[in-house]
Amino acid sequence: MSEEVIIARETPNLVGTVQVSGAKNSALKLMAAAILGQGETTLHNVPVISDIAIMGEVIEALGATVCREGHDMVIDTSTVDKYEAPYELVSKMRASISSLGPLVGRFGKAHVAMPGGCKIGARKIDMHLVGLEQLGVSFEMDHGYLVATTPEGLHGGSIMLEFPSVGATENTMMAAVVAEGTTTIDNAACEPEIEDLANMLNAMGAKVRGAGTSSIEIEGVPLAVMHPCEYTTVGDRIEAGTYLAGGALLGGPLTVEGIKSDYLRMAILKLRAMGCDVQTGEDFITVQRGKPLQAVDIQTLPHPGFPTDLQAQFMLLASLAEGNSVITENVFENRFMFAAEIARMGADVTIDDHHALVRGTEKLQGAPVVSTDLRAGAALVLAGLAAEGETIVRKIDHIDRGYEDYVGKLVKLGARVERVTLDVEDM
């Protein structure tokens, strides 16, 4: 049996400029929001990744037409006549649950299979349901499907989220824009992708204020007021942070373009604390390092805290830093699966509950490793560039879910890396 893998070989440095793609975690939700437009919406700067292709299939299964050319996508939802997101698609990708809010908004009901995706923690959808219930949505389970109905229609509500969940904030927002009356979401997620979704909803006729802060106010409008729009996806801060970690790892200078530095303020603070020189401009960030990496303590938190999606990349940096670092994972309980893989390459990581003690070592050794999730996979490729010899990274479909042309972009920066198909028996 054969499998496509990424082979990374020791690389002296990563130097140059890389263009950041559109944000995966934003584009997926913008696609779902198009359901409310009831017509032909055009999205620009849409990344070419497998998760986007799956979301396109989800929307097509509802009756829409999805056409893409390069980074532009046209979604015609005027023909959407179904409100059931099928299991075979939703089980592949957790973000499919974001179709719940717009389907309830458009039809007053929805049948959505329970989601799948990276196995990095429970990521329960309870908060999605609690928020929507405040808007008049009733839920029951039916053979693995979440069945949503609105017996008395959608109405505004006062919602306090237990945790600033991105998905719960987005789903609640997409239903509330067409609910009668005013909705407030307190302890809302503040991620840039939330603001991006709100900006698109407003371009479609919605009235959302406060997105990007912990308190969002939504004045509902009739569904008939919502219309298609043309919108450009924000740059992907996690992709940008991944390449910046690569520049910090090998020295740089490496510049990422198409990203606002405000989106990565905490990551930039940590890079500087580790001994890197970081320069920022209106839409670029440059990292360079001329001295040894220094140990640093990190704890993941909702935005504007340190992003959990950059935890693996910074654990890699810490593993080659001088001194001991402590990384605390507060968002996803299984995110430390990466530690076992990088340990195969010689990293010294001790896990204690949701803390990781990383003792810096001078060198990593190439080894066969397995992507346990999207971000771990990207970090393992970078680790291979810093390690002696050759590293074979398996299960790279995880990487394809969120990084457009990852190998191609790394090669342009000078990386010794390639995608090949190997017999599993050879690994």
Coordinates of C-alpha atoms in Angstrom, one line a residue:
M1 CA 0.0 0.0 0.0
S2 CA 1.4 3.4 -0.9
E3 CA 1.0 6.8 0.8
E4 CA 1.9 10.3 -0.1
V5 CA 4.3 11.7 2.5
I6 CA 6.5 14.8 2.9
I7 CA 10.2 14.3 3.2
A8 CA 12.1 17.2 4.9
R9 CA 15.9 17.3 5.0
E10 CA 18.2 19.5 7.1
T11 CA 18.1 23.0 5.6
P12 CA 20.6 25.8 6.4
N13 CA 18.0 28.6 6.5
L14 CA 14.6 29.9 5.3
V15 CA 15.0 33.2 3.6
G16 CA 12.6 35.4 1.5
T17 CA 9.0 36.4 1.3
V18 CA 5.9 34.3 1.5
Q19 CA 2.3 35.4 0.6
V20 CA -0.2 34.4 3.2
S21 CA -3.4 32.7 1.9
G22 CA -6.9 33.6 3.0
A23 CA -7.8 32.5 6.5
K24 CA -9.2 28.9 6.5
N25 CA -11.1 29.6 9.7
S26 CA -12.7 32.6 8.2
A27 CA -13.4 31.4 4.6
L28 CA -15.3 28.3 5.8
K29 CA -17.7 30.5 7.8
L30 CA -18.1 33.1 5.0
M31 CA -19.1 30.2 2.7
A32 CA -21.7 29.1 5.3
A33 CA -23.0 32.7 5.7
A34 CA -23.6 32.9 1.9
I35 CA -26.7 30.7 2.6
L36 CA -28.4 33.8 4.1
G37 CA -27.7 35.8 0.9
Q38 CA -30.2 33.8 -1.2
G39 CA -28.3 34.6 -4.4
E40 CA -24.8 34.8 -6.0
T41 CA -22.1 35.8 -3.5
T42 CA -18.5 36.2 -4.6
L43 CA -15.7 35.5 -2.2
H44 CA -12.1 36.5 -2.9
N45 CA -8.8 35.3 -1.3
V46 CA -10.3 31.8 -0.7
P47 CA -7.4 29.3 0.1
V48 CA -7.1 26.2 -2.1
I49 CA -7.2 23.6 0.7
S50 CA -9.2 20.4 1.3
D51 CA -11.4 21.8 4.0
I52 CA -12.7 24.5 1.6
A53 CA -13.5 21.7 -0.9
I54 CA -15.5 19.8 1.7
M55 CA -17.4 22.9 2.7
G56 CA -18.2 23.5 -0.9
E57 CA -19.6 19.9 -1.1
V58 CA -21.7 20.6 2.0
I59 CA -23.2 23.7 0.5
E60 CA -23.8 22.0 -2.8
A61 CA -25.6 19.1 -1.0
L62 CA -28.0 21.8 0.3
G63 CA -28.8 22.7 -3.3
A64 CA -26.3 25.6 -4.0
T65 CA -24.0 26.0 -6.9
V66 CA -20.3 26.5 -6.0
C67 CA -17.8 27.6 -8.7
R68 CA -14.2 28.5 -8.0
E69 CA -11.4 29.9 -10.2
G70 CA -8.1 30.2 -8.4
H71 CA -8.7 32.1 -5.2
D72 CA -12.1 33.4 -6.2
M73 CA -15.3 31.6 -5.4
V74 CA -18.9 32.2 -6.6
I75 CA -21.6 30.7 -4.4
D76 CA -25.2 30.8 -5.7
T77 CA -27.5 29.9 -2.9
S78 CA -30.7 31.0 -4.6
T79 CA -31.4 27.3 -5.3
V80 CA -30.8 26.1 -1.8
D81 CA -33.9 24.0 -1.0
K82 CA -32.6 21.5 1.6
Y83 CA -31.7 22.0 5.3
E84 CA -29.9 18.8 6.0
A85 CA -26.1 18.7 6.1
P86 CA -25.2 15.0 5.4
Y87 CA -23.1 12.8 7.7
E88 CA -20.6 11.7 5.1
L89 CA -19.5 15.3 4.7
V90 CA -19.9 16.7 8.1
S91 CA -18.0 13.8 9.7
K92 CA -14.9 14.8 7.7
M93 CA -14.8 18.4 9.0
R94 CA -15.9 20.0 12.2
A95 CA -16.4 23.4 10.6
S96 CA -19.5 22.0 8.8
I97 CA -21.4 22.6 12.1
S98 CA -21.3 26.3 11.1
S99 CA -24.0 25.6 8.5
L100 CA -26.4 25.2 11.5
G101 CA -26.9 28.9 12.2
P102 CA -27.5 30.1 8.6
L103 CA -29.8 27.1 7.9
V104 CA -31.9 27.9 11.0
G105 CA -31.9 31.6 9.9
R106 CA -33.1 30.8 6.4
F107 CA -35.5 27.9 6.9
G108 CA -36.3 28.0 10.7
K109 CA -35.0 24.5 10.9
A110 CA -32.0 22.4 10.2
H111 CA -30.7 18.8 10.3
V112 CA -26.9 18.7 10.8
A113 CA -24.9 15.6 11.5
M114 CA -22.6 15.7 14.6
P115 CA -19.2 17.0 13.4
G116 CA -15.8 15.4 12.9
G117 CA -12.3 16.9 12.2
C118 CA -9.0 16.9 14.1
K119 CA -9.0 14.7 17.2
I120 CA -7.5 17.3 19.5
G121 CA -10.1 17.4 22.2
A122 CA -13.8 17.1 23.0
R123 CA -14.7 20.5 21.5
K124 CA -18.3 20.0 22.5
I125 CA -21.0 21.9 20.7
D126 CA -23.1 22.5 23.8
M127 CA -22.4 26.3 23.7
H128 CA -23.6 26.5 20.1
L129 CA -26.9 25.0 21.3
V130 CA -27.2 27.2 24.4
G131 CA -26.8 30.4 22.4
L132 CA -29.3 29.3 19.7
E133 CA -31.8 28.1 22.3
Q134 CA -31.9 31.7 23.6
L135 CA -33.0 32.7 20.1
G136 CA -36.0 30.3 20.2
V137 CA -34.3 27.2 18.7
S138 CA -35.3 23.8 20.0
F139 CA -33.0 20.7 19.6
E140 CA -33.3 17.0 19.7
M141 CA -31.0 14.2 18.6
D142 CA -32.2 11.8 15.9
H143 CA -29.8 8.9 14.9
G144 CA -26.7 11.0 15.0
Y145 CA -28.3 14.1 13.6
L146 CA -28.9 17.3 15.4
V147 CA -32.5 18.4 14.6
A148 CA -33.2 22.1 15.1
T149 CA -36.6 23.7 14.9
T150 CA -38.1 27.1 15.8
P151 CA -41.6 26.4 17.0
E152 CA -42.3 30.2 17.6
G153 CA -39.8 31.7 15.2
L154 CA -36.5 33.3 15.8
H155 CA -36.3 36.1 18.3
G156 CA -33.6 38.2 19.9
G157 CA -32.0 37.1 23.1
S158 CA -29.5 38.0 25.8
I159 CA -26.7 35.4 25.6
M160 CA -23.8 34.9 28.0
L161 CA -21.3 32.3 26.7
E162 CA -19.6 30.1 29.3
F163 CA -16.4 30.3 27.3
P164 CA -15.5 32.6 24.4
S165 CA -16.1 29.9 21.8
V166 CA -15.4 30.9 18.2
G167 CA -17.9 28.4 16.7
A168 CA -20.7 29.2 19.2
T169 CA -20.2 33.0 18.6
E170 CA -20.3 32.5 14.8
N171 CA -23.4 30.2 14.7
T172 CA -25.3 32.4 17.1
M173 CA -24.4 35.5 15.1
M174 CA -25.6 33.9 11.8
A175 CA -29.0 33.0 13.2
A176 CA -29.4 36.3 15.2
V177 CA -29.0 38.5 12.2
V178 CA -32.4 37.5 11.0
A179 CA -34.1 37.1 14.4
E180 CA -36.8 39.5 15.4
G181 CA -35.5 42.1 17.8
T182 CA -32.1 42.6 19.3
T183 CA -29.5 40.0 20.4
T184 CA -26.5 40.6 22.7
I185 CA -23.7 38.0 22.9
D186 CA -21.5 38.6 26.0
N187 CA -18.2 36.8 26.6
A188 CA -18.1 36.5 22.8
A189 CA -15.0 35.3 21.0
C190 CA -12.8 38.2 19.8
E191 CA -10.8 36.4 17.1
P192 CA -10.2 38.4 13.8
E193 CA -12.3 35.8 12.0
I194 CA -15.3 36.8 14.0
E195 CA -14.9 40.4 12.9
D196 CA -14.4 39.2 9.3
L197 CA -17.7 37.3 9.4
A198 CA -19.5 40.2 10.9
N199 CA -18.2 42.5 8.2
M200 CA -19.5 40.2 5.5
L201 CA -22.9 39.8 7.2
N202 CA -23.1 43.6 7.4
A203 CA -22.3 43.8 3.7
M204 CA -25.2 41.4 3.1
G205 CA -27.6 43.7 5.0
A206 CA -27.2 42.6 8.6
K207 CA -26.7 45.0 11.6
V208 CA -23.9 43.7 13.7
R209 CA -21.9 45.9 16.1
G210 CA -19.0 45.1 18.4
A211 CA -17.6 42.1 16.6
G212 CA -13.9 41.7 17.7
T213 CA -14.8 42.7 21.2
S214 CA -16.3 40.5 24.0
S215 CA -19.8 42.1 23.6
I216 CA -21.6 41.9 20.3
E217 CA -25.0 43.5 19.6
I218 CA -27.1 42.4 16.7
E219 CA -30.2 44.1 15.5
G220 CA -32.2 41.5 13.6
V221 CA -33.5 42.2 10.1
P222 CA -36.1 40.3 8.0
L223 CA -34.6 37.5 5.9
A224 CA -35.7 39.3 2.8
V225 CA -33.4 42.2 3.6
M226 CA -30.3 39.9 3.4
H227 CA -28.7 39.9 -0.1
P228 CA -25.6 38.5 -1.8
C229 CA -22.4 40.4 -1.7
E230 CA -18.8 40.5 -2.9
Y231 CA -16.2 40.0 -0.1
T232 CA -12.5 39.4 0.4
T233 CA -11.3 36.9 3.1
V234 CA -8.8 38.2 5.7
G235 CA -5.3 36.8 5.7
D236 CA -4.6 33.6 7.7
R237 CA -2.8 34.5 10.9
I238 CA -2.0 30.9 11.8
E239 CA -0.4 30.2 8.4
A240 CA 1.6 33.4 8.9
G241 CA 2.6 32.4 12.4
T242 CA 3.7 29.0 11.1
Y243 CA 6.1 30.5 8.6
L244 CA 7.4 33.0 11.2
A245 CA 8.2 30.1 13.4
G246 CA 10.1 28.6 10.5
G247 CA 12.1 31.8 10.1
A248 CA 12.8 32.0 13.9
L249 CA 13.8 28.3 13.8
L250 CA 16.5 28.7 11.1
G251 CA 17.4 32.4 11.3
G252 CA 15.7 34.2 8.4
P253 CA 15.1 36.9 7.5
L254 CA 11.7 35.7 6.5
T255 CA 8.8 38.0 5.6
V256 CA 5.1 37.1 5.6
E257 CA 2.9 39.3 3.5
G258 CA -0.9 39.8 3.5
I259 CA -1.4 39.8 7.3
K260 CA -2.0 42.4 9.9
S261 CA 0.5 42.3 12.7
D262 CA -2.3 43.1 15.3
Y263 CA -3.6 39.6 14.7
L264 CA -0.4 38.0 16.0
R265 CA 0.6 40.4 18.8
M266 CA 1.1 37.7 21.5
A267 CA 3.0 35.4 19.1
I268 CA 5.3 38.4 18.1
L269 CA 5.9 39.2 21.8
K270 CA 7.0 35.6 22.4
L271 CA 9.2 35.5 19.3
R272 CA 11.0 38.6 20.6
A273 CA 11.3 37.1 24.1
M274 CA 13.0 34.1 22.4
G275 CA 15.6 36.3 20.9
C276 CA 14.2 37.2 17.5
D277 CA 14.1 40.5 15.8
V278 CA 10.5 41.1 14.5
Q279 CA 9.6 44.0 12.2
T280 CA 6.0 44.8 11.3
G281 CA 4.3 47.0 8.7
E282 CA 0.7 47.5 7.5
D283 CA 0.4 44.1 5.9
F284 CA 3.7 42.3 6.6
I285 CA 5.8 40.8 9.4
T286 CA 9.5 40.0 9.2
V287 CA 11.4 37.8 11.6
Q288 CA 15.2 37.3 11.9
R289 CA 17.4 35.7 14.5
G290 CA 21.1 36.1 14.9
K291 CA 21.6 34.6 18.4
P292 CA 20.5 31.4 20.1
L293 CA 16.8 30.8 20.9
Q294 CA 15.9 31.5 24.5
A295 CA 13.4 29.5 26.6
V296 CA 10.0 31.1 27.2
D297 CA 6.8 30.2 29.0
I298 CA 3.6 30.2 27.0
Q299 CA -0.1 29.6 27.8
T300 CA -2.7 29.3 25.2
L301 CA -5.8 31.4 25.6
P302 CA -8.6 32.7 23.4
H303 CA -7.7 35.8 21.3
P304 CA -6.0 38.1 22.0
G305 CA -4.1 35.5 24.0
F306 CA -1.6 33.1 22.5
P307 CA -3.3 31.0 19.9
T308 CA -3.6 27.3 20.5
D309 CA -3.1 26.8 16.8
L310 CA 0.5 28.0 17.2
Q311 CA 1.3 25.9 20.2
A312 CA 3.0 23.0 18.4
Q313 CA 5.1 25.4 16.3
F314 CA 6.4 27.2 19.4
M315 CA 6.9 23.9 21.3
L316 CA 9.3 23.1 18.4
L317 CA 11.1 26.4 19.0
A318 CA 11.3 25.8 22.7
S319 CA 12.8 22.3 22.1
L320 CA 15.8 23.9 20.5
A321 CA 16.1 26.9 22.9
E322 CA 18.6 27.5 25.7
G323 CA 16.9 26.6 29.0
N324 CA 13.6 25.1 30.0
S325 CA 10.2 26.3 28.8
V326 CA 6.7 25.6 30.2
I327 CA 3.8 25.5 27.8
T328 CA 0.3 25.4 29.2
E329 CA -2.5 24.3 27.0
N330 CA -5.8 25.8 28.1
V331 CA -8.0 25.3 25.0
F332 CA -7.7 21.7 23.7
E333 CA -6.9 18.9 26.0
N334 CA -5.3 16.6 23.4
R335 CA -3.1 19.1 21.7
F336 CA 0.0 17.7 23.2
M337 CA -0.1 14.6 21.0
F338 CA 2.6 16.5 19.0
A339 CA 5.0 16.1 21.9
A340 CA 5.3 12.3 21.4
E341 CA 6.2 12.8 17.7
I342 CA 8.8 15.5 18.2
A343 CA 10.2 13.3 21.1
R344 CA 11.0 10.7 18.4
M345 CA 13.3 13.3 16.9
G346 CA 15.2 13.9 20.1
A347 CA 13.1 16.6 21.8
D348 CA 12.9 16.5 25.6
V349 CA 9.3 17.1 26.5
T350 CA 7.6 16.0 29.7
I351 CA 3.8 16.2 29.9
D352 CA 1.9 16.8 33.1
D353 CA -1.8 17.2 32.6
H354 CA -2.2 20.4 30.6
H355 CA 1.4 21.5 31.1
A356 CA 4.5 20.6 29.0
L357 CA 8.0 21.1 30.3
V358 CA 10.3 21.5 27.3
R359 CA 14.0 21.2 28.0
G360 CA 16.0 22.7 25.2
T361 CA 18.4 20.5 23.3
E362 CA 21.1 21.4 20.8
K363 CA 19.9 19.3 17.9
L364 CA 17.1 17.2 16.6
Q365 CA 17.5 14.0 14.5
G366 CA 15.5 13.1 11.4
A367 CA 13.0 10.3 12.0
P368 CA 9.7 8.9 10.6
V369 CA 6.8 10.8 12.3
V370 CA 3.1 11.1 11.9
S371 CA 0.9 14.2 11.7
T372 CA -1.6 13.9 14.6
D373 CA -3.5 17.0 13.5
L374 CA -3.3 19.9 11.1
R375 CA -0.9 22.2 13.1
A376 CA 1.3 19.4 14.4
G377 CA 1.8 18.2 10.9
A378 CA 3.0 21.6 9.7
A379 CA 5.3 21.8 12.8
L380 CA 6.8 18.4 12.1
V381 CA 7.8 19.5 8.6
L382 CA 9.6 22.5 10.1
A383 CA 11.2 20.2 12.6
G384 CA 12.5 18.1 9.8
L385 CA 14.2 21.2 8.3
A386 CA 16.1 21.8 11.5
A387 CA 17.0 18.1 12.2
E388 CA 20.0 16.2 11.1
G389 CA 19.3 13.8 8.2
E390 CA 15.9 13.1 6.8
T391 CA 12.4 13.2 8.3
I392 CA 9.5 11.5 6.7
V393 CA 6.1 13.0 7.7
R394 CA 3.1 10.7 7.2
K395 CA -0.7 11.5 7.3
I396 CA -0.1 14.7 5.4
D397 CA -3.8 15.0 4.5
H398 CA -4.0 16.8 7.9
I399 CA -1.7 19.5 6.5
D400 CA -3.6 19.8 3.3
R401 CA -6.7 20.7 5.3
G402 CA -5.3 24.1 6.2
Y403 CA -2.1 25.0 4.3
E404 CA -2.2 25.8 0.6
D405 CA 0.8 24.5 -1.3
Y406 CA 2.8 24.2 2.0
V407 CA 5.7 22.4 0.4
G408 CA 5.8 24.7 -2.6
K409 CA 5.9 27.8 -0.4
L410 CA 8.7 26.3 1.8
V411 CA 10.7 25.4 -1.3
K412 CA 10.6 29.0 -2.5
L413 CA 12.1 30.0 0.9
G414 CA 15.0 27.6 0.4
A415 CA 13.6 24.5 2.2
R416 CA 14.9 21.0 1.2
V417 CA 11.5 19.4 1.2
E418 CA 9.3 17.4 -1.2
R419 CA 6.1 15.4 -1.5
V420 CA 6.6 11.9 -2.7
T421 CA 4.6 8.6 -2.8
L422 CA 6.2 5.8 -0.8
D423 CA 5.2 2.2 -0.1
V424 CA 4.1 2.1 3.6
E425 CA 6.2 -1.0 4.0
D426 CA 9.3 1.1 3.2
M427 CA 8.7 3.4 6.2

